[in-house]
């Protein structure tokens, strides 16, 4: 079988079955630990996400009509 590495602790483990998607964690403890981390970090990640229509690079998302309305050329035109 294929040797995989746990996404939680990095420990190598062997995939026991080729059926279905590959497991990400070596044990139930690691699955639970990652669920706890996900619950703890989700509010912080959502708080840091901009909700003002901007993308990660800081530019405003616009469509072609909005760009033309401001006198700018839209990409690809």
PDB file of C-alpha atoms in Angstrom:
ATOM      1  CA  UNK A   1       0.000   0.000   0.000  1.00  0.00           C
ATOM      2  CA  UNK A   2       0.918   3.663  -0.263  1.00  0.00           C
ATOM      3  CA  UNK A   3       2.651   5.500   2.568  1.00  0.00           C
ATOM      4  CA  UNK A   4       0.922   8.766   3.439  1.00  0.00           C
ATOM      5  CA  UNK A   5       1.792  11.496   5.942  1.00  0.00           C
ATOM      6  CA  UNK A   6      -0.658  12.854   8.504  1.00  0.00           C
ATOM      7  CA  UNK A   7      -1.761  16.465   7.898  1.00  0.00           C
ATOM      8  CA  UNK A   8      -1.907  17.015  11.674  1.00  0.00           C
ATOM      9  CA  UNK A   9       1.243  15.499  13.132  1.00  0.00           C
ATOM     10  CA  UNK A  10       3.261  14.545  10.030  1.00  0.00           C
ATOM     11  CA  UNK A  11       3.571  10.938  11.113  1.00  0.00           C
ATOM     12  CA  UNK A  12       3.773   8.415   8.235  1.00  0.00           C
ATOM     13  CA  UNK A  13       0.952   5.890   7.985  1.00  0.00           C
ATOM     14  CA  UNK A  14      -0.130   3.244   5.509  1.00  0.00           C
ATOM     15  CA  UNK A  15      -3.356   3.551   3.572  1.00  0.00           C
ATOM     16  CA  UNK A  16      -5.294   0.392   4.331  1.00  0.00           C
ATOM     17  CA  UNK A  17      -7.710   0.516   1.399  1.00  0.00           C
ATOM     18  CA  UNK A  18      -7.488   1.871  -2.125  1.00  0.00           C
ATOM     19  CA  UNK A  19     -11.223   2.627  -2.125  1.00  0.00           C
ATOM     20  CA  UNK A  20     -12.481   6.155  -1.632  1.00  0.00           C
ATOM     21  CA  UNK A  21     -10.511   9.341  -1.075  1.00  0.00           C
ATOM     22  CA  UNK A  22      -7.149   9.181   0.651  1.00  0.00           C
ATOM     23  CA  UNK A  23      -7.290   9.846   4.402  1.00  0.00           C
ATOM     24  CA  UNK A  24      -5.534  12.968   5.654  1.00  0.00           C
ATOM     25  CA  UNK A  25      -5.010  11.937   9.268  1.00  0.00           C
ATOM     26  CA  UNK A  26      -3.322   8.952  10.880  1.00  0.00           C
ATOM     27  CA  UNK A  27      -5.786   8.505  13.750  1.00  0.00           C
ATOM     28  CA  UNK A  28      -9.102   9.561  15.224  1.00  0.00           C
ATOM     29  CA  UNK A  29      -7.193  11.750  17.698  1.00  0.00           C
ATOM     30  CA  UNK A  30      -5.643  13.722  14.832  1.00  0.00           C
ATOM     31  CA  UNK A  31      -9.040  14.083  13.134  1.00  0.00           C
ATOM     32  CA  UNK A  32     -10.520  15.470  16.349  1.00  0.00           C
ATOM     33  CA  UNK A  33      -7.542  17.785  16.915  1.00  0.00           C
ATOM     34  CA  UNK A  34      -7.868  19.235  13.422  1.00  0.00           C
ATOM     35  CA  UNK A  35     -11.620  19.763  13.914  1.00  0.00           C
ATOM     36  CA  UNK A  36     -10.860  21.696  17.116  1.00  0.00           C
ATOM     37  CA  UNK A  37      -8.243  23.806  15.323  1.00  0.00           C
ATOM     38  CA  UNK A  38     -10.645  24.507  12.457  1.00  0.00           C
ATOM     39  CA  UNK A  39     -13.360  25.662  14.881  1.00  0.00           C
ATOM     40  CA  UNK A  40     -10.878  27.843  16.764  1.00  0.00           C
ATOM     41  CA  UNK A  41      -9.413  29.496  13.649  1.00  0.00           C
ATOM     42  CA  UNK A  42     -12.588  29.999  11.586  1.00  0.00           C
ATOM     43  CA  UNK A  43     -13.771  33.158  13.423  1.00  0.00           C
ATOM     44  CA  UNK A  44     -10.303  34.698  13.155  1.00  0.00           C
ATOM     45  CA  UNK A  45     -10.011  33.911   9.453  1.00  0.00           C
ATOM     46  CA  UNK A  46     -13.471  35.340   8.761  1.00  0.00           C
ATOM     47  CA  UNK A  47     -12.671  38.482  10.762  1.00  0.00           C
ATOM     48  CA  UNK A  48      -9.607  39.117   8.611  1.00  0.00           C
ATOM     49  CA  UNK A  49     -11.454  38.595   5.336  1.00  0.00           C
ATOM     50  CA  UNK A  50     -12.312  41.845   3.592  1.00  0.00           C
ATOM     51  CA  UNK A  51     -16.050  42.249   3.052  1.00  0.00           C
ATOM     52  CA  UNK A  52     -15.835  45.462   1.092  1.00  0.00           C
ATOM     53  CA  UNK A  53     -15.763  43.896  -2.386  1.00  0.00           C
ATOM     54  CA  UNK A  54     -12.003  43.896  -2.683  1.00  0.00           C
ATOM     55  CA  UNK A  55      -9.870  40.958  -3.691  1.00  0.00           C
ATOM     56  CA  UNK A  56      -6.745  39.837  -1.801  1.00  0.00           C
ATOM     57  CA  UNK A  57      -4.505  42.073  -3.915  1.00  0.00           C
ATOM     58  CA  UNK A  58      -6.402  45.181  -2.761  1.00  0.00           C
ATOM     59  CA  UNK A  59      -7.967  46.006  -6.125  1.00  0.00           C
ATOM     60  CA  UNK A  60     -11.666  46.589  -6.383  1.00  0.00           C
ATOM     61  CA  UNK A  61     -13.544  43.911  -8.309  1.00  0.00           C
ATOM     62  CA  UNK A  62     -15.340  45.560 -11.202  1.00  0.00           C
ATOM     63  CA  UNK A  63     -16.969  44.393 -14.360  1.00  0.00           C
ATOM     64  CA  UNK A  64     -16.507  45.952 -17.794  1.00  0.00           C
ATOM     65  CA  UNK A  65     -19.443  48.346 -17.464  1.00  0.00           C
ATOM     66  CA  UNK A  66     -18.269  49.790 -14.160  1.00  0.00           C
ATOM     67  CA  UNK A  67     -14.763  50.313 -15.535  1.00  0.00           C
ATOM     68  CA  UNK A  68     -16.156  52.087 -18.606  1.00  0.00           C
ATOM     69  CA  UNK A  69     -18.372  54.261 -16.415  1.00  0.00           C
ATOM     70  CA  UNK A  70     -15.272  55.601 -14.657  1.00  0.00           C
ATOM     71  CA  UNK A  71     -13.481  56.287 -17.951  1.00  0.00           C
ATOM     72  CA  UNK A  72     -11.055  53.369 -17.580  1.00  0.00           C
ATOM     73  CA  UNK A  73     -10.497  50.619 -20.079  1.00  0.00           C
ATOM     74  CA  UNK A  74     -11.525  47.199 -18.854  1.00  0.00           C
ATOM     75  CA  UNK A  75      -9.109  44.295 -19.209  1.00  0.00           C
ATOM     76  CA  UNK A  76      -9.370  42.533 -22.559  1.00  0.00           C
ATOM     77  CA  UNK A  77     -11.105  45.373 -24.364  1.00  0.00           C
TER      78      UNK A  77
END
